[in-house]
């Protein structure tokens, strides 16, 4: 593992690198190749999900790397997620066990509820399942040892507060970042976070309850436009005119100042906020660039300059249309 990458150390000795590889849209032989390239480039944190349909490929790649002695299981941090049809407490254990079979692992380091709205496999809404029920299901998996830690993804502030009120097994961890000397107890939370959606309200809630944030779409997720919906049109077409942060003038100016790429600036600024990032790329050179972001520092003033770009209307890239009108739709107030 690269010594330059800050590490979050959980209370049960699980080590969570602050930079991981996102694997959405990586399938088939490409998926295996990308994982191999990532491990060789120094990545030790891999983020996947049932929805991504690449757990088999990731499992095959990891098994080969283990057999070759390139890396050991205990050196990796593997995250996967239960999607809408898997988050209900009566099905989530089977879902995780199936993910483990595909990943060819005995446990994952982090298991997330991908979204708080439960559905049936056919897609119809399960209105009988609340976020409190989802959390209780995750707590059971944690107690069974199938996952080293548990968390949520795409939950809104009120849903987080509801979980905090009923949780029996808090995800308490001791976070140690190499650049600081104090310890903070935390839980885990994953959400869309980028320059034009800095999620300040979410960050305040997470700070209040000592929750670690993992950010996805930090680079604006340009690959989202290749996802085609049932009507033959891009599923996220409504977001096509949202500006790309990589072209932001302030990002470019800071990148030029430090002789870095705009992507490196955005990732470094996010980690500077104490947030884990999981950029996705299949390009070996960009993969190296995305993890090699700790040989320069961005000042607080520069971070503030970038954060000043928050829009009056949220520039959300992922609206999850399949859960619109669900009682637990986390974005109902924004639609």
Short mmCIF file of C-alpha atoms in Angstrom, two decimals:
data_model
loop_
_atom_site.label_atom_id
_atom_site.label_comp_id
_atom_site.label_asym_id
_atom_site.label_seq_id
_atom_site.Cartn_x
_atom_site.Cartn_y
_atom_site.Cartn_z
CA UNK A 1 0.00 0.00 0.00
CA UNK A 2 1.30 3.44 -0.87
CA UNK A 3 2.56 5.12 2.31
CA UNK A 4 1.36 8.43 0.94
CA UNK A 5 -2.33 7.53 1.10
CA UNK A 6 -3.91 8.59 4.44
CA UNK A 7 -5.55 5.68 6.23
CA UNK A 8 -8.63 5.59 8.44
CA UNK A 9 -8.10 2.96 11.14
CA UNK A 10 -11.34 1.49 12.44
CA UNK A 11 -11.76 0.37 16.05
CA UNK A 12 -11.67 -3.31 15.03
CA UNK A 13 -8.29 -2.74 13.32
CA UNK A 14 -9.76 -2.53 9.80
CA UNK A 15 -7.78 -0.03 7.73
CA UNK A 16 -9.69 2.12 5.25
CA UNK A 17 -7.60 3.93 2.62
CA UNK A 18 -8.81 7.46 1.88
CA UNK A 19 -8.56 6.83 -1.88
CA UNK A 20 -10.27 3.83 -3.42
CA UNK A 21 -11.23 2.64 -6.88
CA UNK A 22 -14.87 3.01 -7.93
CA UNK A 23 -15.93 0.19 -10.27
CA UNK A 24 -19.32 1.25 -11.62
CA UNK A 25 -19.66 0.34 -15.36
CA UNK A 26 -16.65 -2.01 -15.24
CA UNK A 27 -17.77 -5.45 -16.41
CA UNK A 28 -16.46 -8.51 -18.27
CA UNK A 29 -12.77 -9.00 -18.93
CA UNK A 30 -12.26 -5.26 -18.58
CA UNK A 31 -13.27 -5.51 -14.94
CA UNK A 32 -10.60 -8.12 -14.19
CA UNK A 33 -7.92 -6.12 -15.99
CA UNK A 34 -8.85 -2.89 -14.22
CA UNK A 35 -8.67 -4.51 -10.77
CA UNK A 36 -5.27 -6.00 -11.54
CA UNK A 37 -3.97 -2.65 -12.81
CA UNK A 38 -5.36 -0.89 -9.75
CA UNK A 39 -3.71 -3.24 -7.26
CA UNK A 40 -0.41 -2.97 -9.12
CA UNK A 41 -0.76 0.83 -9.05
CA UNK A 42 -1.09 0.78 -5.27
CA UNK A 43 -4.85 0.76 -4.68
CA UNK A 44 -5.96 -1.24 -1.66
CA UNK A 45 -9.56 -0.02 -1.47
CA UNK A 46 -12.07 -1.35 -4.03
CA UNK A 47 -15.71 -0.21 -4.12
CA UNK A 48 -18.35 -2.32 -5.87
CA UNK A 49 -22.06 -3.20 -5.55
CA UNK A 50 -24.59 -5.78 -6.66
CA UNK A 51 -25.95 -3.17 -9.05
CA UNK A 52 -22.61 -2.91 -10.87
CA UNK A 53 -22.76 -6.59 -11.94
CA UNK A 54 -19.00 -6.99 -11.66
CA UNK A 55 -18.51 -8.80 -8.35
CA UNK A 56 -17.67 -12.03 -10.23
CA UNK A 57 -14.92 -10.33 -12.22
CA UNK A 58 -13.54 -8.60 -9.15
CA UNK A 59 -13.56 -11.89 -7.25
CA UNK A 60 -11.70 -13.67 -10.06
CA UNK A 61 -9.09 -10.92 -10.26
CA UNK A 62 -8.54 -10.88 -6.51
CA UNK A 63 -8.26 -14.68 -6.35
CA UNK A 64 -5.54 -14.59 -9.02
CA UNK A 65 -3.67 -11.80 -7.25
CA UNK A 66 -3.86 -13.67 -3.93
CA UNK A 67 -2.60 -16.88 -5.56
CA UNK A 68 0.29 -15.01 -7.19
CA UNK A 69 1.28 -13.45 -3.89
CA UNK A 70 0.83 -9.92 -5.24
CA UNK A 71 -1.36 -8.89 -2.32
CA UNK A 72 -2.92 -10.47 0.77
CA UNK A 73 -6.62 -10.36 1.67
CA UNK A 74 -5.89 -8.60 4.95
CA UNK A 75 -4.20 -5.75 3.07
CA UNK A 76 -7.38 -4.87 1.15
CA UNK A 77 -10.52 -2.91 1.97
CA UNK A 78 -13.45 -4.24 -0.07
CA UNK A 79 -16.82 -2.49 -0.11
CA UNK A 80 -20.01 -3.78 -1.69
CA UNK A 81 -23.64 -2.70 -1.46
CA UNK A 82 -27.15 -4.13 -1.28
CA UNK A 83 -29.46 -2.60 -3.89
CA UNK A 84 -33.15 -1.72 -3.47
CA UNK A 85 -34.43 -5.29 -3.83
CA UNK A 86 -31.85 -6.56 -1.33
CA UNK A 87 -32.01 -4.08 1.58
CA UNK A 88 -35.10 -5.44 3.37
CA UNK A 89 -34.14 -7.32 6.55
CA UNK A 90 -35.74 -10.55 5.32
CA UNK A 91 -33.48 -10.74 2.24
CA UNK A 92 -30.32 -8.81 3.05
CA UNK A 93 -28.40 -11.71 4.61
CA UNK A 94 -28.90 -13.83 1.50
CA UNK A 95 -27.87 -10.85 -0.63
CA UNK A 96 -24.57 -10.43 1.21
CA UNK A 97 -23.83 -14.15 1.17
CA UNK A 98 -24.39 -14.16 -2.60
CA UNK A 99 -22.07 -11.17 -2.99
CA UNK A 100 -19.41 -12.96 -0.95
CA UNK A 101 -19.68 -16.01 -3.23
CA UNK A 102 -19.22 -13.83 -6.29
CA UNK A 103 -16.33 -11.95 -4.70
CA UNK A 104 -14.82 -15.25 -3.50
CA UNK A 105 -14.37 -13.78 -0.03
CA UNK A 106 -15.34 -14.81 3.51
CA UNK A 107 -16.21 -11.24 4.48
CA UNK A 108 -16.26 -7.70 3.15
CA UNK A 109 -14.76 -4.76 4.98
CA UNK A 110 -17.80 -2.56 4.45
CA UNK A 111 -21.39 -3.38 3.47
CA UNK A 112 -23.72 -0.52 2.57
CA UNK A 113 -27.43 -0.17 1.95
CA UNK A 114 -27.16 1.36 -1.54
CA UNK A 115 -30.35 3.38 -1.21
CA UNK A 116 -32.96 3.64 1.57
CA UNK A 117 -36.00 2.67 -0.53
CA UNK A 118 -36.73 -1.07 -0.46
CA UNK A 119 -38.29 -2.77 -3.48
CA UNK A 120 -39.15 -6.27 -4.60
CA UNK A 121 -37.01 -7.91 -7.26
CA UNK A 122 -39.59 -6.95 -9.88
CA UNK A 123 -39.10 -3.30 -8.91
CA UNK A 124 -42.38 -2.70 -7.11
CA UNK A 125 -42.04 -0.69 -3.92
CA UNK A 126 -41.97 -2.32 -0.50
CA UNK A 127 -43.65 0.31 1.61
CA UNK A 128 -43.54 -1.95 4.68
CA UNK A 129 -39.77 -1.52 5.04
CA UNK A 130 -38.48 1.61 6.75
CA UNK A 131 -34.90 2.80 7.10
CA UNK A 132 -34.95 1.61 10.71
CA UNK A 133 -35.70 -1.93 9.46
CA UNK A 134 -32.86 -1.73 6.94
CA UNK A 135 -30.43 -0.72 9.65
CA UNK A 136 -31.49 -3.58 11.92
CA UNK A 137 -30.78 -5.98 9.06
CA UNK A 138 -27.30 -4.50 8.63
CA UNK A 139 -26.63 -4.80 12.35
CA UNK A 140 -27.36 -8.53 12.15
CA UNK A 141 -24.81 -8.97 9.34
CA UNK A 142 -22.25 -7.10 11.40
CA UNK A 143 -22.87 -9.38 14.39
CA UNK A 144 -22.52 -12.46 12.15
CA UNK A 145 -19.07 -11.31 11.04
CA UNK A 146 -19.99 -11.27 7.36
CA UNK A 147 -18.85 -7.65 7.17
CA UNK A 148 -16.28 -5.77 9.23
CA UNK A 149 -18.34 -2.57 9.14
CA UNK A 150 -21.72 -1.32 7.93
CA UNK A 151 -23.08 1.93 6.58
CA UNK A 152 -25.54 3.68 4.33
CA UNK A 153 -25.49 5.29 0.90
CA UNK A 154 -27.75 8.00 -0.50
CA UNK A 155 -29.71 8.44 2.75
CA UNK A 156 -30.86 11.99 3.53
CA UNK A 157 -30.33 13.86 6.78
CA UNK A 158 -33.63 12.93 8.44
CA UNK A 159 -33.11 9.26 7.60
CA UNK A 160 -29.70 9.33 9.23
CA UNK A 161 -31.18 10.96 12.34
CA UNK A 162 -33.87 8.26 12.51
CA UNK A 163 -31.24 5.51 12.41
CA UNK A 164 -29.15 7.18 15.10
CA UNK A 165 -32.17 7.14 17.43
CA UNK A 166 -32.69 3.36 17.19
CA UNK A 167 -29.28 1.86 16.48
CA UNK A 168 -28.22 -0.82 18.96
CA UNK A 169 -24.80 -1.48 17.45
CA UNK A 170 -23.25 1.89 16.61
CA UNK A 171 -20.53 1.69 14.00
CA UNK A 172 -17.95 3.21 16.32
CA UNK A 173 -14.45 3.44 14.92
CA UNK A 174 -11.29 5.26 15.80
CA UNK A 175 -10.18 7.28 12.82
CA UNK A 176 -6.52 8.06 12.49
CA UNK A 177 -5.36 10.11 9.53
CA UNK A 178 -1.64 10.30 9.01
CA UNK A 179 -1.66 14.09 8.89
CA UNK A 180 -3.45 14.62 12.22
CA UNK A 181 -2.73 13.47 15.75
CA UNK A 182 -6.19 13.28 17.30
CA UNK A 183 -8.71 10.44 17.26
CA UNK A 184 -12.39 10.67 16.31
CA UNK A 185 -15.03 7.96 16.64
CA UNK A 186 -17.00 7.53 13.43
CA UNK A 187 -19.59 5.61 11.45
CA UNK A 188 -19.68 5.28 7.67
CA UNK A 189 -21.84 7.08 5.12
CA UNK A 190 -21.57 7.27 1.34
CA UNK A 191 -23.13 9.94 -0.86
CA UNK A 192 -22.80 11.85 -4.11
CA UNK A 193 -20.46 14.75 -3.44
CA UNK A 194 -18.69 17.05 -5.87
CA UNK A 195 -17.88 20.71 -6.50
CA UNK A 196 -21.43 21.65 -7.53
CA UNK A 197 -23.07 19.44 -4.87
CA UNK A 198 -20.81 19.82 -1.81
CA UNK A 199 -23.45 18.34 0.54
CA UNK A 200 -22.76 20.80 3.37
CA UNK A 201 -25.92 19.84 5.28
CA UNK A 202 -24.98 16.16 5.05
CA UNK A 203 -21.47 16.90 6.20
CA UNK A 204 -22.76 18.75 9.24
CA UNK A 205 -24.99 15.80 10.17
CA UNK A 206 -22.08 13.41 9.73
CA UNK A 207 -19.83 15.62 11.85
CA UNK A 208 -22.51 15.78 14.53
CA UNK A 209 -22.75 11.99 14.72
CA UNK A 210 -19.07 11.21 14.04
CA UNK A 211 -19.70 9.64 10.63
CA UNK A 212 -17.03 9.10 8.00
CA UNK A 213 -18.11 10.19 4.51
CA UNK A 214 -17.16 8.38 1.32
CA UNK A 215 -17.83 10.57 -1.73
CA UNK A 216 -18.72 9.27 -5.16
CA UNK A 217 -19.00 11.31 -8.41
CA UNK A 218 -16.23 13.60 -7.13
CA UNK A 219 -15.15 14.16 -10.75
CA UNK A 220 -18.67 14.72 -12.07
CA UNK A 221 -19.24 11.15 -13.33
CA UNK A 222 -19.07 11.84 -17.11
CA UNK A 223 -19.79 8.13 -17.75
CA UNK A 224 -23.36 8.46 -16.46
CA UNK A 225 -24.63 9.59 -19.87
CA UNK A 226 -23.89 6.15 -21.34
CA UNK A 227 -26.56 4.54 -19.13
CA UNK A 228 -29.65 3.89 -21.28
CA UNK A 229 -33.11 3.64 -19.75
CA UNK A 230 -36.07 1.49 -20.80
CA UNK A 231 -37.22 4.23 -23.21
CA UNK A 232 -33.95 4.06 -25.15
CA UNK A 233 -32.78 7.44 -23.86
CA UNK A 234 -29.94 8.19 -21.44
CA UNK A 235 -31.27 7.50 -17.94
CA UNK A 236 -29.70 10.66 -16.57
CA UNK A 237 -30.43 12.85 -19.61
CA UNK A 238 -31.93 15.56 -17.40
CA UNK A 239 -28.45 16.21 -15.99
CA UNK A 240 -26.63 16.52 -19.31
CA UNK A 241 -26.30 20.30 -19.14
CA UNK A 242 -24.78 20.39 -15.67
CA UNK A 243 -21.30 21.91 -15.98
CA UNK A 244 -18.33 19.60 -15.57
CA UNK A 245 -16.20 20.52 -12.57
CA UNK A 246 -13.07 19.49 -14.47
CA UNK A 247 -13.57 22.58 -16.63
CA UNK A 248 -14.13 24.98 -13.71
CA UNK A 249 -11.85 28.02 -14.02
CA UNK A 250 -10.75 27.93 -10.38
CA UNK A 251 -9.99 24.22 -10.55
CA UNK A 252 -7.91 24.81 -13.66
CA UNK A 253 -6.05 27.71 -12.06
CA UNK A 254 -5.15 25.68 -8.98
CA UNK A 255 -4.13 22.74 -11.18
CA UNK A 256 -1.81 24.99 -13.16
CA UNK A 257 -0.34 26.44 -9.95
CA UNK A 258 0.63 23.00 -8.64
CA UNK A 259 1.33 21.41 -12.02
CA UNK A 260 -1.44 18.88 -11.45
CA UNK A 261 -4.51 17.78 -13.41
CA UNK A 262 -7.95 19.22 -12.55
CA UNK A 263 -8.97 15.73 -11.39
CA UNK A 264 -6.07 15.60 -8.95
CA UNK A 265 -7.05 18.99 -7.55
CA UNK A 266 -10.67 17.96 -6.98
CA UNK A 267 -9.68 14.69 -5.33
CA UNK A 268 -7.02 16.29 -3.15
CA UNK A 269 -9.41 19.03 -2.04
CA UNK A 270 -12.04 16.45 -1.08
CA UNK A 271 -9.60 14.36 0.94
CA UNK A 272 -8.40 17.60 2.55
CA UNK A 273 -11.94 17.88 3.96
CA UNK A 274 -11.50 14.48 5.62
CA UNK A 275 -13.64 12.67 3.05
CA UNK A 276 -12.81 9.34 1.38
CA UNK A 277 -12.90 9.38 -2.44
CA UNK A 278 -13.51 6.50 -4.86
CA UNK A 279 -12.83 7.84 -8.39
CA UNK A 280 -13.63 5.50 -11.26
CA UNK A 281 -11.41 5.09 -14.31
CA UNK A 282 -10.30 2.27 -16.58
CA UNK A 283 -7.33 4.24 -17.93
CA UNK A 284 -4.10 2.99 -16.28
CA UNK A 285 -2.43 6.41 -16.40
CA UNK A 286 -5.42 8.24 -14.91
CA UNK A 287 -5.64 5.51 -12.30
CA UNK A 288 -2.10 6.36 -11.18
CA UNK A 289 -2.85 10.09 -11.26
CA UNK A 290 -5.95 9.66 -9.08
CA UNK A 291 -4.03 7.99 -6.26
CA UNK A 292 -0.87 10.08 -6.51
CA UNK A 293 -2.37 13.21 -4.97
CA UNK A 294 -0.41 13.51 -1.76
CA UNK A 295 2.80 15.14 -3.00
CA UNK A 296 1.18 18.61 -2.85
CA UNK A 297 -1.16 20.44 -0.49
CA UNK A 298 -4.13 22.68 -1.16
CA UNK A 299 -4.55 25.60 1.21
CA UNK A 300 -7.69 26.18 3.26
CA UNK A 301 -8.31 29.34 1.26
CA UNK A 302 -8.20 27.34 -1.97
CA UNK A 303 -10.59 24.72 -0.59
CA UNK A 304 -12.94 27.54 0.45
CA UNK A 305 -12.68 29.05 -3.03
CA UNK A 306 -13.78 25.77 -4.60
CA UNK A 307 -16.59 25.28 -2.08
CA UNK A 308 -17.94 28.74 -2.88
CA UNK A 309 -19.33 27.25 -6.10
CA UNK A 310 -22.29 25.59 -4.40
CA UNK A 311 -25.40 26.31 -6.48
CA UNK A 312 -28.71 27.62 -5.10
CA UNK A 313 -30.37 24.62 -6.76
CA UNK A 314 -28.68 21.25 -6.13
CA UNK A 315 -26.68 20.06 -9.14
CA UNK A 316 -27.41 16.39 -8.45
CA UNK A 317 -26.21 13.95 -11.10
CA UNK A 318 -28.08 10.85 -9.88
CA UNK A 319 -31.80 11.08 -9.17
CA UNK A 320 -32.62 7.35 -8.86
CA UNK A 321 -35.93 7.46 -10.80
CA UNK A 322 -36.82 3.92 -9.69
CA UNK A 323 -37.59 5.14 -6.16
CA UNK A 324 -39.55 8.27 -7.02
CA UNK A 325 -42.81 8.29 -5.01
CA UNK A 326 -41.44 5.69 -2.58
CA UNK A 327 -42.18 6.66 1.06
CA UNK A 328 -38.43 6.46 1.72
CA UNK A 329 -37.35 8.34 -1.43
CA UNK A 330 -34.33 10.26 -0.12
CA UNK A 331 -34.62 12.97 -2.77
CA UNK A 332 -38.36 13.65 -2.52
CA UNK A 333 -37.81 17.20 -1.27
CA UNK A 334 -35.56 18.00 -4.26
CA UNK A 335 -37.58 16.47 -7.11
#
